Coordinates of C-alpha atoms and ligand atoms in Angstrom, one line a residue:
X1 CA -7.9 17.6 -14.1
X2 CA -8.6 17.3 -17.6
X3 CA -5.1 14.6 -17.8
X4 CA -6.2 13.3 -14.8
X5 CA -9.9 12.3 -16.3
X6 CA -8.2 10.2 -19.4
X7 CA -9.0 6.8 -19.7
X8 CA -5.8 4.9 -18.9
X9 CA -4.7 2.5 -21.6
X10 CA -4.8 -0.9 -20.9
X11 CA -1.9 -2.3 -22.7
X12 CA -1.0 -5.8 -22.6
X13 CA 2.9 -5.8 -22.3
X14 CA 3.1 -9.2 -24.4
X15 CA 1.6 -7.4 -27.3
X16 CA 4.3 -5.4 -27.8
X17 CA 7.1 -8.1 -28.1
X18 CA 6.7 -7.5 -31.6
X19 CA 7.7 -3.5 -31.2
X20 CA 10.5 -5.3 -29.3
X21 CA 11.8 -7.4 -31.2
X22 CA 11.5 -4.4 -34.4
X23 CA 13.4 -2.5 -31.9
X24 CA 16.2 -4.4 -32.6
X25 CA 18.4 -2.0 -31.6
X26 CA 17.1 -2.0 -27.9
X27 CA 17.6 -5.7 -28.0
X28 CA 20.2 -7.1 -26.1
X29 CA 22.3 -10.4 -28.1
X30 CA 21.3 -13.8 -27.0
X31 CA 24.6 -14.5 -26.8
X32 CA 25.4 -12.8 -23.7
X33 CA 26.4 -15.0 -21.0
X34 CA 24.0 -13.4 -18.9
X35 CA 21.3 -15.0 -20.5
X36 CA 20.5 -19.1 -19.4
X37 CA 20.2 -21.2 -22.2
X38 CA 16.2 -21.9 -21.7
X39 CA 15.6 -18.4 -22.0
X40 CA 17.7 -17.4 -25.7
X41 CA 14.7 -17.8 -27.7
X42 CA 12.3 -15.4 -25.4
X43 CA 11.9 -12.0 -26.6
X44 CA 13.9 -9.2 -24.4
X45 CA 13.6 -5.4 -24.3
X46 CA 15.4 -2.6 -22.5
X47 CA 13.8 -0.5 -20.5
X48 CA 14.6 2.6 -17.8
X49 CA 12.8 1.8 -14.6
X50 CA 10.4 -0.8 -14.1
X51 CA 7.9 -0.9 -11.3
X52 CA 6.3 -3.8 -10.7
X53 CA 3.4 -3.3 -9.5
X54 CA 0.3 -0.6 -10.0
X55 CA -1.2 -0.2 -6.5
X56 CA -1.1 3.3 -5.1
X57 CA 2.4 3.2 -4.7
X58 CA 3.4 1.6 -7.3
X59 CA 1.7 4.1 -9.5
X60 CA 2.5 7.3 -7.3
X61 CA 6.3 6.7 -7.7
X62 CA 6.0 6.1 -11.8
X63 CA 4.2 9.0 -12.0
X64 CA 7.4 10.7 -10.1
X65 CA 9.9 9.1 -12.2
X66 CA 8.2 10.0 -15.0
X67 CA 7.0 13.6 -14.3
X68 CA 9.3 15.2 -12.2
X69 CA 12.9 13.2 -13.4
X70 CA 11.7 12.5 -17.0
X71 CA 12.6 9.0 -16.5
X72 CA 11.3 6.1 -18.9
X73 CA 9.1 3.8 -16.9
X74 CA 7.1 0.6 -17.5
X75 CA 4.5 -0.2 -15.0
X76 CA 4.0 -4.2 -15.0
X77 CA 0.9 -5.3 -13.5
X78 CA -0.7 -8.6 -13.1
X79 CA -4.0 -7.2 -12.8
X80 CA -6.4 -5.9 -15.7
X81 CA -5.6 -2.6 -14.5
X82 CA -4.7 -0.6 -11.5
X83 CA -5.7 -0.4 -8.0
X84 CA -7.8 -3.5 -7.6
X85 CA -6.0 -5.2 -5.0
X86 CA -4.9 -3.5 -1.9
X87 CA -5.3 0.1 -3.0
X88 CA -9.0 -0.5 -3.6
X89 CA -10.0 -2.4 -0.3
X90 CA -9.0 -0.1 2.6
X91 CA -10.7 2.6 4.3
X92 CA -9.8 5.7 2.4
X93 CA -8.3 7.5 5.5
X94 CA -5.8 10.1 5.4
X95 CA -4.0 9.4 8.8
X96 CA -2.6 12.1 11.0
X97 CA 0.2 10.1 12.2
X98 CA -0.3 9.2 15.6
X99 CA 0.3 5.8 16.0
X100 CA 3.8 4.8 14.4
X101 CA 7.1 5.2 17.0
X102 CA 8.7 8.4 16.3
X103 CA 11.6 8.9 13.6
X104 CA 10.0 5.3 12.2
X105 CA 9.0 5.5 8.7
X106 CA 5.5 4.8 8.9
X107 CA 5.6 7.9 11.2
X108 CA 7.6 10.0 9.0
X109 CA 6.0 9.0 5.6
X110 CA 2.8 9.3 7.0
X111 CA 2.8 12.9 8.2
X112 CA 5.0 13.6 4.8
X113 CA 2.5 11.8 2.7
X114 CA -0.5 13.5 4.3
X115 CA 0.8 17.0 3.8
X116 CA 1.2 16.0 -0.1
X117 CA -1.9 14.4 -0.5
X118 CA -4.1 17.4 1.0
X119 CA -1.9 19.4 -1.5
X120 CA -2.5 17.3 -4.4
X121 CA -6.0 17.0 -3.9
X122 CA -6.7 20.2 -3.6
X123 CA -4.6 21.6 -6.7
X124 CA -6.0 18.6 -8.6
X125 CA -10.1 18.5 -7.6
X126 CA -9.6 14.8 -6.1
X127 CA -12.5 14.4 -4.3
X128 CA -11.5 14.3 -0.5
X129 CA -12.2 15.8 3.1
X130 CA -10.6 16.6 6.2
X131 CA -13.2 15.6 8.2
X132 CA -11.4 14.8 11.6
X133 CA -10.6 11.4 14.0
X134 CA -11.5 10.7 18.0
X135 CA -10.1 8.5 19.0
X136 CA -12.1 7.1 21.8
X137 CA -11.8 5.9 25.3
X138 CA -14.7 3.6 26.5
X139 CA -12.8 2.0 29.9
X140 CA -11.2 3.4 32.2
X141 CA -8.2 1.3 31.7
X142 CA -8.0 2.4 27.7
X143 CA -7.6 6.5 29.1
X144 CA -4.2 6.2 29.5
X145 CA -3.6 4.4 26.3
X146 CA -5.1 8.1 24.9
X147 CA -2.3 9.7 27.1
X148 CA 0.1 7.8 25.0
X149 CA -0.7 8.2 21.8
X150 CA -1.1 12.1 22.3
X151 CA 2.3 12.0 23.1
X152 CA 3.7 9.8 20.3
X153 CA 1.4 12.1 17.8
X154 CA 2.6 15.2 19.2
X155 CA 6.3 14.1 19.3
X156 CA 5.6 12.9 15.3
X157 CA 4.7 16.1 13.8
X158 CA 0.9 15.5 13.8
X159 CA -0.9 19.2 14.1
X160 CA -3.6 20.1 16.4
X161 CA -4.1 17.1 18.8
X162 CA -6.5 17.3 21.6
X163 CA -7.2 15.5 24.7
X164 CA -11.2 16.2 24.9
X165 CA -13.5 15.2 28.3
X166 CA -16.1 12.6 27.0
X167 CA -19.2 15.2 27.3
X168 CA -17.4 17.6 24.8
X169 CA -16.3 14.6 22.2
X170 CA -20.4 14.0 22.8
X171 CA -21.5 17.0 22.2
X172 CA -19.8 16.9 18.4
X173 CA -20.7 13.2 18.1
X174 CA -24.2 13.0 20.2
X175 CA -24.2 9.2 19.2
X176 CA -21.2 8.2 20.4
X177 CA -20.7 7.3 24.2
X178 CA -16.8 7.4 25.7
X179 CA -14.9 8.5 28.7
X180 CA -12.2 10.4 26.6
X181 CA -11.2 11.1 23.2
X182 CA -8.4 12.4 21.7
X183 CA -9.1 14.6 18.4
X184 CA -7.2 14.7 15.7
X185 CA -7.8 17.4 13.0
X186 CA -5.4 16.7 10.7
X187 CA -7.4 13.1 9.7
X188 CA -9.6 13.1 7.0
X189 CA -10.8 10.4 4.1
X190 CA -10.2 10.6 -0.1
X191 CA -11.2 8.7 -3.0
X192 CA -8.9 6.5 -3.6
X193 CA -10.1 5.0 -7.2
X194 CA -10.4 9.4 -8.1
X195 CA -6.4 9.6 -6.6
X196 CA -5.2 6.8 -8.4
X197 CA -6.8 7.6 -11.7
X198 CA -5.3 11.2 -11.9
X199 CA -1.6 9.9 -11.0
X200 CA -1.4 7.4 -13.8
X201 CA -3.1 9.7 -15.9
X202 CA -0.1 12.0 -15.1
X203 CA 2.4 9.0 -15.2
X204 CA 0.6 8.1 -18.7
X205 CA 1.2 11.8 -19.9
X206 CA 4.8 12.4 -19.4
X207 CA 5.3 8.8 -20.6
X208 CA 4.7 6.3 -18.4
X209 CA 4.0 2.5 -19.9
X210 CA 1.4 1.0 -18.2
X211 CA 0.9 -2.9 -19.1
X212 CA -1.5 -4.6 -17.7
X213 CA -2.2 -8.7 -17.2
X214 CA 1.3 -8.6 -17.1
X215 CA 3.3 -10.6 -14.2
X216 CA 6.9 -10.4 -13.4
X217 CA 7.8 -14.0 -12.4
X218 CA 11.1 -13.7 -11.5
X219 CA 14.3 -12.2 -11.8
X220 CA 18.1 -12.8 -12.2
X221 CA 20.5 -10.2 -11.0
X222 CA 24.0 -10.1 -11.8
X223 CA 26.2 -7.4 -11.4
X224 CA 24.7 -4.4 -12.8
X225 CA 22.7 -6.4 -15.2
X226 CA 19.2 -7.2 -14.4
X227 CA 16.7 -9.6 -16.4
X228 CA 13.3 -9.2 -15.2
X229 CA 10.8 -12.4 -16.3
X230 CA 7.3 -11.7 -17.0
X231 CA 4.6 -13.7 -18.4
X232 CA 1.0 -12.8 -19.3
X233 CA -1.7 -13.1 -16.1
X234 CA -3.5 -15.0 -18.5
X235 CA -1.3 -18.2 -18.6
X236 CA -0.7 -18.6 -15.0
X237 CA -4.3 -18.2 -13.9
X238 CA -4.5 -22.2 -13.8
X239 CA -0.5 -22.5 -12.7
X240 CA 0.1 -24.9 -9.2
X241 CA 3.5 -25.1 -10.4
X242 CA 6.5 -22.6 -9.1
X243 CA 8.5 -23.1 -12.1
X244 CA 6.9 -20.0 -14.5
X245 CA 8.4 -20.0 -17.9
X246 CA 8.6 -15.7 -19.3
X247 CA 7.1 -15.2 -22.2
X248 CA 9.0 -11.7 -22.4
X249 CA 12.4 -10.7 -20.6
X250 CA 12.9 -7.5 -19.6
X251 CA 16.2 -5.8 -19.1
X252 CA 16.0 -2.4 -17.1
X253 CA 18.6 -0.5 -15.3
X254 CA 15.9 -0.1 -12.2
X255 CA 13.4 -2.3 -10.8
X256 CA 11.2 -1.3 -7.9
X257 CA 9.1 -4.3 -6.2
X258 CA 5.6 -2.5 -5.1
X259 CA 4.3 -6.0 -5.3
X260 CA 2.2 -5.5 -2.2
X261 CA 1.0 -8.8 -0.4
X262 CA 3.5 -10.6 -3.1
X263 CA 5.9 -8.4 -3.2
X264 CA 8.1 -10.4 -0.7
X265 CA 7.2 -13.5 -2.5
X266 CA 8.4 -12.0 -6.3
X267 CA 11.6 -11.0 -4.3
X268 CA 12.4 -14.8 -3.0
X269 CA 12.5 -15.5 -7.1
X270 CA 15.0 -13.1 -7.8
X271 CA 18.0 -15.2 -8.6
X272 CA 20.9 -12.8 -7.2
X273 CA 19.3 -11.3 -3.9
X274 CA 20.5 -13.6 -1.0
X275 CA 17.0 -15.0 0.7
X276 CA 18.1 -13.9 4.2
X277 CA 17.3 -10.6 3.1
X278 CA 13.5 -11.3 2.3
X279 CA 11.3 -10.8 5.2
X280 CA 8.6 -13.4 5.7
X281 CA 5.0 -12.3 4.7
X282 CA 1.9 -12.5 7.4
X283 CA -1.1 -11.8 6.0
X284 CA -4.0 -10.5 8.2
X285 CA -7.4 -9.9 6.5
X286 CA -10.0 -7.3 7.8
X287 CA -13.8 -7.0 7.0
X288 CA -15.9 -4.5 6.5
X289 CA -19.9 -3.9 6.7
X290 CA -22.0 -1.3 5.7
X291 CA -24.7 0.5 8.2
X292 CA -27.8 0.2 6.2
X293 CA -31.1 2.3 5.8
X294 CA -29.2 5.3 7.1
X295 CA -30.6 8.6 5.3
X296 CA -28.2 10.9 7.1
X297 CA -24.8 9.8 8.3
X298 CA -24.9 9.1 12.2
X299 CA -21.4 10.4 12.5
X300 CA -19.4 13.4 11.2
X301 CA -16.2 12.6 12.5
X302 CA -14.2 9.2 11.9
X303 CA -14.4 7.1 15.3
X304 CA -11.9 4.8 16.2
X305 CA -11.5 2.9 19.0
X306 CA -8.0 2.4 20.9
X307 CA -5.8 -0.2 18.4
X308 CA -5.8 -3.7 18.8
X309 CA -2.5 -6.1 18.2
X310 CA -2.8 -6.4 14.2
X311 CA -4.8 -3.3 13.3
X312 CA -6.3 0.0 14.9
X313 CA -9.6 -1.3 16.0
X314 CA -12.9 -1.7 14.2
X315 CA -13.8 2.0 13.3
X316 CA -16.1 4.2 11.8
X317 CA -15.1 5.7 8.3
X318 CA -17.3 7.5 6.1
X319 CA -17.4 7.7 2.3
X320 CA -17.2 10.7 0.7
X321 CA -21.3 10.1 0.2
X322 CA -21.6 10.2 3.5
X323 CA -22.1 5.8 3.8
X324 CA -21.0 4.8 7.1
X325 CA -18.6 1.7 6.7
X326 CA -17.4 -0.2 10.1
X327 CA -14.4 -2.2 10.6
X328 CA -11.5 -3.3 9.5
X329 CA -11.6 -6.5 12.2
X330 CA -8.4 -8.6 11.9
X331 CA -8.3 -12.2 11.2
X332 CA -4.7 -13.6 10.7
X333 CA -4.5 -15.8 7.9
X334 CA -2.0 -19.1 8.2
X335 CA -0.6 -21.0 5.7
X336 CA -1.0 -19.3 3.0
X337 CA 1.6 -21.3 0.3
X338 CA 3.7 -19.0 -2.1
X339 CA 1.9 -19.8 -5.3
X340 CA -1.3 -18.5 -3.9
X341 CA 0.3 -15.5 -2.5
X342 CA 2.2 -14.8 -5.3
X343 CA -1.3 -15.1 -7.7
X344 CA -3.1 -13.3 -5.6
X345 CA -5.6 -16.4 -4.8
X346 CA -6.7 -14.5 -1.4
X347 CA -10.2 -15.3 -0.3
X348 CA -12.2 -11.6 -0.2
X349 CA -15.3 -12.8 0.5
X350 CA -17.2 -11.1 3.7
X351 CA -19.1 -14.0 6.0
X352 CA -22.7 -12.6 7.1
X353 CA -21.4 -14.5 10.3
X354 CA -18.6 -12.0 11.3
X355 CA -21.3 -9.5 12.2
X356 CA -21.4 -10.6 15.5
X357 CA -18.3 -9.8 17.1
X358 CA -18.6 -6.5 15.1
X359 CA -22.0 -5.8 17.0
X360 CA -20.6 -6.1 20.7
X361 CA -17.4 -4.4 19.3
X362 CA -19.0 -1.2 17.9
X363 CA -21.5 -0.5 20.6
X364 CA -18.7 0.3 23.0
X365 CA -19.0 3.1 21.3
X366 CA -22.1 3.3 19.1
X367 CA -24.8 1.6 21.8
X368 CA -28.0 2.7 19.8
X369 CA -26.3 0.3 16.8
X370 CA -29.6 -1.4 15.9
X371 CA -30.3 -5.6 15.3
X372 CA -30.1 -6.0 11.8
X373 CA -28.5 -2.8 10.5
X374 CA -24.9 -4.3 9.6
X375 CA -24.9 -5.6 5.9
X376 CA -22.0 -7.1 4.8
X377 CA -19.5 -5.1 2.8
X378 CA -16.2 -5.6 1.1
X379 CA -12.8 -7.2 2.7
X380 CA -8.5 -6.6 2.0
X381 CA -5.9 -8.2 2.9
X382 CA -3.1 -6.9 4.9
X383 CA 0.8 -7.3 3.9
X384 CA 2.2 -8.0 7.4
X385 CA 5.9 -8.8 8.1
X386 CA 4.8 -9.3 11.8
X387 CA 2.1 -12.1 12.9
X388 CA -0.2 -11.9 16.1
X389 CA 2.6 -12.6 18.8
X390 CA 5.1 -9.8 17.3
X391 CA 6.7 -6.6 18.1
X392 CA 5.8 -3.6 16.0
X393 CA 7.4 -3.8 12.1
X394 CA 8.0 -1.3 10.3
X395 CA 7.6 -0.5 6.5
X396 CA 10.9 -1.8 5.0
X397 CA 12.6 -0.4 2.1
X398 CA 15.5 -2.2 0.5
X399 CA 17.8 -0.1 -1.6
X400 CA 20.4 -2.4 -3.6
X401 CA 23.6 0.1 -3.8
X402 CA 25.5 2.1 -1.3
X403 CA 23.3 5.0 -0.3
X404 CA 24.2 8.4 1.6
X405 CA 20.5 8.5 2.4
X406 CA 20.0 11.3 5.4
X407 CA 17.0 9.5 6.4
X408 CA 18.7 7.2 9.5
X409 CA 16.4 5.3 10.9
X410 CA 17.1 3.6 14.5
X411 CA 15.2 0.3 14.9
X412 CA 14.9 -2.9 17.1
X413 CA 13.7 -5.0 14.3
X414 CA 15.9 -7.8 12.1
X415 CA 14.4 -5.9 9.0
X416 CA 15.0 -2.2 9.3
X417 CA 13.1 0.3 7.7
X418 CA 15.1 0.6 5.1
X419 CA 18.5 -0.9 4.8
X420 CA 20.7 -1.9 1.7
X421 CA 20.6 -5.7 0.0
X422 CA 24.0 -5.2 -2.2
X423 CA 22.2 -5.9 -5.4
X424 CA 22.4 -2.7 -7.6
X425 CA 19.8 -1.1 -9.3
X426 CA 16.6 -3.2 -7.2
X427 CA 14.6 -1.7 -4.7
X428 CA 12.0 -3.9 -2.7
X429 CA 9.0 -2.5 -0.5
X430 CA 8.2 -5.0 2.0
X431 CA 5.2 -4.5 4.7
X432 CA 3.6 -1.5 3.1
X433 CA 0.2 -1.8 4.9
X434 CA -1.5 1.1 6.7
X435 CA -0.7 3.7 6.5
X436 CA 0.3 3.2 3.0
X437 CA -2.0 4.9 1.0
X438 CA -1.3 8.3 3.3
X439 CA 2.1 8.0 3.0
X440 CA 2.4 7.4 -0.7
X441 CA 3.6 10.1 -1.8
X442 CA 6.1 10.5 0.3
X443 CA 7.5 7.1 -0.6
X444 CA 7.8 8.4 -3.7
X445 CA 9.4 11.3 -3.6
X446 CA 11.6 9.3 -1.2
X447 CA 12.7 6.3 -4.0
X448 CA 12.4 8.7 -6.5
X449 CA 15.4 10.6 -4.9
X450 CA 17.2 7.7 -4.1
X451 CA 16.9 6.5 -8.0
X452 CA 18.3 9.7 -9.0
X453 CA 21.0 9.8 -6.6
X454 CA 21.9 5.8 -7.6
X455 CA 25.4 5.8 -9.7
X456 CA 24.1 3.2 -11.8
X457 CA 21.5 5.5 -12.9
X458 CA 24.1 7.8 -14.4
Ligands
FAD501 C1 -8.1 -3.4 5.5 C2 -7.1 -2.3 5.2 C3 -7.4 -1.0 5.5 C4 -6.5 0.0 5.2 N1 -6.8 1.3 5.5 C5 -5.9 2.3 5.2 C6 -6.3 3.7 5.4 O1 -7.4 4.0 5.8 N2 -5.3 4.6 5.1 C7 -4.1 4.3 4.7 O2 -3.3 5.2 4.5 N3 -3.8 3.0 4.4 C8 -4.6 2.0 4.6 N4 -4.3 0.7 4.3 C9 -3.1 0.5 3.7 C10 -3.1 0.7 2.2 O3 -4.3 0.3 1.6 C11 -1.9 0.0 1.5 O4 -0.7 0.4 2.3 C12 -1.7 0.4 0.1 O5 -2.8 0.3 -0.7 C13 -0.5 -0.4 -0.5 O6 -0.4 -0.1 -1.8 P1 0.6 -0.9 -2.7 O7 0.7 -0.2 -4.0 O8 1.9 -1.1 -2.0 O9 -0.1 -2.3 -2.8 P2 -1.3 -2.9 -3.7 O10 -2.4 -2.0 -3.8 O11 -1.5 -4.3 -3.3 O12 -0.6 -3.0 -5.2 C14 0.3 -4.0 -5.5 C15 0.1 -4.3 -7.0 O13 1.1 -5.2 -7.4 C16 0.5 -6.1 -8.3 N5 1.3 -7.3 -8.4 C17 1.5 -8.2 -7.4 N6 2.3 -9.2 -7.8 C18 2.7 -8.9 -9.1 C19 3.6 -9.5 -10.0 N7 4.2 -10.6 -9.8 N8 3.7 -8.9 -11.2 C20 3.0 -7.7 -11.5 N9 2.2 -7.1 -10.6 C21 2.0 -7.7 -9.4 C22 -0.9 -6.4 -7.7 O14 -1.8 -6.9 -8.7 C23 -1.3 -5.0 -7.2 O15 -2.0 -4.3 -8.1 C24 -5.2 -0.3 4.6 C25 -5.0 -1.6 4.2 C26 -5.9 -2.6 4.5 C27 -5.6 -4.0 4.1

């Protein structure tokens, strides 16, 4: 715990172009024809593996890399440092596993993941509990929907899954009001800020770089040569334009794209990868408010109602302080351009005004929810490859080089869960919304592997 605890550095990538350019050994010649002619003057260092990106699992497959192969790894991030995007506006749930088709990867990561995290936070003192779901019928017409998902949990690996009669999901929650619920034991919640801190802290220990204010604008892949172009945060903040110029060019023999909501927009300015294998990005935000002047927590259990299209219904979560939180609601966002995407120029803010569909919405379940008691709270953004009027997508990871992965995946979808792109040594991670921070571990012991299996990683 004690590594976990230490204060990550905040190092600005662009400060150390002068360690790069020292390093002249590690510097590649101008001359090679690799290099376009704008870009000879601009500073370039190797590297190992770069992940762009330091969200949860961005960070959680550095620290892999890094700890458990003994790989050299930069960590590029635009932000001024990790977490603050994504990984820091969800609702801390560990999922069970229930919802995601069977043999998908959201279903297998997830139940994967969640087996790893309970480890980790147990070995490591993360602060975390496993607290339980129900899942809750209200109509008549949503009890068979219960039905379903008890069978698509059970068939996924999810552990001790009940089907309760609404007076005995009552008598452990004596607020709540439903027909049916289904109980799932294996859910819980975890501090996501105390889980991130103590994986770069162990990605910082066995080497790991982490730069902050750092963003990768683009990329050119040729061959088994890869030029990654980054640029400090700093001097794109006022940027309309989509022509970035680097300030420092990277040249690693890996990059994985954790980009998040950009991460599809990064890969459509990697010269190399053919577009058609870019999925396009929907974006679907969800709100959350707070229950205020609540002493003691009204529910013990995290309540969810039966999913809607776009997310799994406005729920109760708790913090690990015991603050009740409702939501996420979904609101799809439309035309968002790639610049603001790419910057991360999302709007956050939560509207006083969305209270009232989360009032009628929550007492379905939760009818004593008083006037008044709903204070607004914090919003995120959701990195959807699917919009409103779409079938289920899954999480898609792209692996650019033959692999003998053992993970086939069977799928209806144009963008598998994971497929191959052809371009060596880049791997992107499109879609990775919930249950993303569950299954993050497993993603990365899963590219991890498939890094270390890579023949250009030999
Ligand atoms: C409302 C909501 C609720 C959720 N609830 C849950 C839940 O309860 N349980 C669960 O398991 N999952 C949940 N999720 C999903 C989970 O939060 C995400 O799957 C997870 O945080 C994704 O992590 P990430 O590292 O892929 O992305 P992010 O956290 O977004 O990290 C990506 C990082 O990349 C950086 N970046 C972007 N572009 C560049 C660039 N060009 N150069 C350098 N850096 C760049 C960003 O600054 C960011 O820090 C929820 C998501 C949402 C939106």
């Amino acid at each position: 715990m004690k590594s976990a605890m230490k204060a990550t550095k905040s190092l600005s990538l662009l400060h150390t172009i002068t360690k790069s350019i020292k390093a002249s050994t590690r510097c590649i010649s101008t001359s090679s024809n690799l290099l376009h002619n704008q870009y000879e003057s601009i500073p370039k260092e190797k590297v190992d593996c770069v992940v762009i990106g330091a969200g949860i699992v961005g960070i959680a497959i550095a620290r892999e890399l890094a700890m458990k192969h003994n790989r050299e790894v930069l960590v590029v991030e635009s932000g001024q440092t990790f977490g603050t995007v994504t990984s820091s506006r969800n609702s801390e749930v560990i999922h069970g596993g229930i919802y995601y088709p069977h043999n998908s990867l959201k279903a297998l990561f997830c139940v994967r993941g969640r087996e790893l995290l309970y480890g980790y936070c147990k070995e490591r003192g993360i602060p975390h509990q496993q607290i339980g779901k129900l899942i809750v019928a209200t109509l008549s017409e949503d009890i068979p929907k219960l039905d379903v998902l008890m069978t698509r949990g059970t068939e996924n690996g999810v552990p001790g899954l009940r089907l309760l009669e609404g007076h005995e999901a009552m008598r452990l929650e004596p607020e709540l009001r439903c027909l049916r619920a289904l109980l799932s034991p294996a859910s819980g919640i975890v501090d996501s800020h105390s889980l991130m801190l103590s994986l770069v802290g162990e990605a910082e220990n066995h080497g790991a770089t982490f730069s902050y204010n750092t963003t990768v604008i683009g990329g050119h892949f040729r061959g088994n040569h890869i030029q990654l172009l980054t640029s400090g945060s700093k001097s794109l903040e006022n940027n309309t334009s989509s022509s970035l110029l680097p300030e420092l060019i990277l040249l690693p023999q890996v990059v994985v794209n954790s980009g998040g909501l950009a991460a599809p927009i990064i890969a459509k300015r990697f010269d190399g990868l053919d577009k058609r294998n870019v999925p396009s990005p929907c974006y679907a935000r969800g709100c959350y408010f707070t229950l205020s002047n609540t002493r003691t927590p009204v529910f013990h259990h995290l309540i969810y109602p039966i999913p809607e299209v776009g997310g799994l219904g406005v729920h109760v979560t708790l913090d690990l302080n015991g603050q009740v939180k409702f939501g996420p609601d979904v609101e799809w966002i439309e035309g968002v351009d790639d610049i603001s995407s790419f910057l991360n120029r999302f709007d956050y803010s939560v509207s006083g005004n969305r209270a009232n569909h989360f009032y009628p919405a929550i007492r379905r379940y939760y009818p004593n929810l008083k006037d008044g008691s709903l204070e607004p709270g914090y919003a995120g953004i959701r990195p959807k490859l699917s919009g409103p009027r779409s079938d289920y997508v899954d999480f898609v990871i792209q692996i650019g080089y033959e692999t003998n992965s053992e993970m086939v995946l069977p799928s209806k979808n144009l963008f598998r869960g994971e497929e191959t792109h052809g371009v060596a040594g880049l791997i992107n991670l499109f879609g990775i919304e919930s249950p993303g921070l569950t299954s993050s571990l497993a993603i990365a012991e899963h590219i991890t592997a498939e890094v270390m299996k890579s023949k250009i990683m030999r």
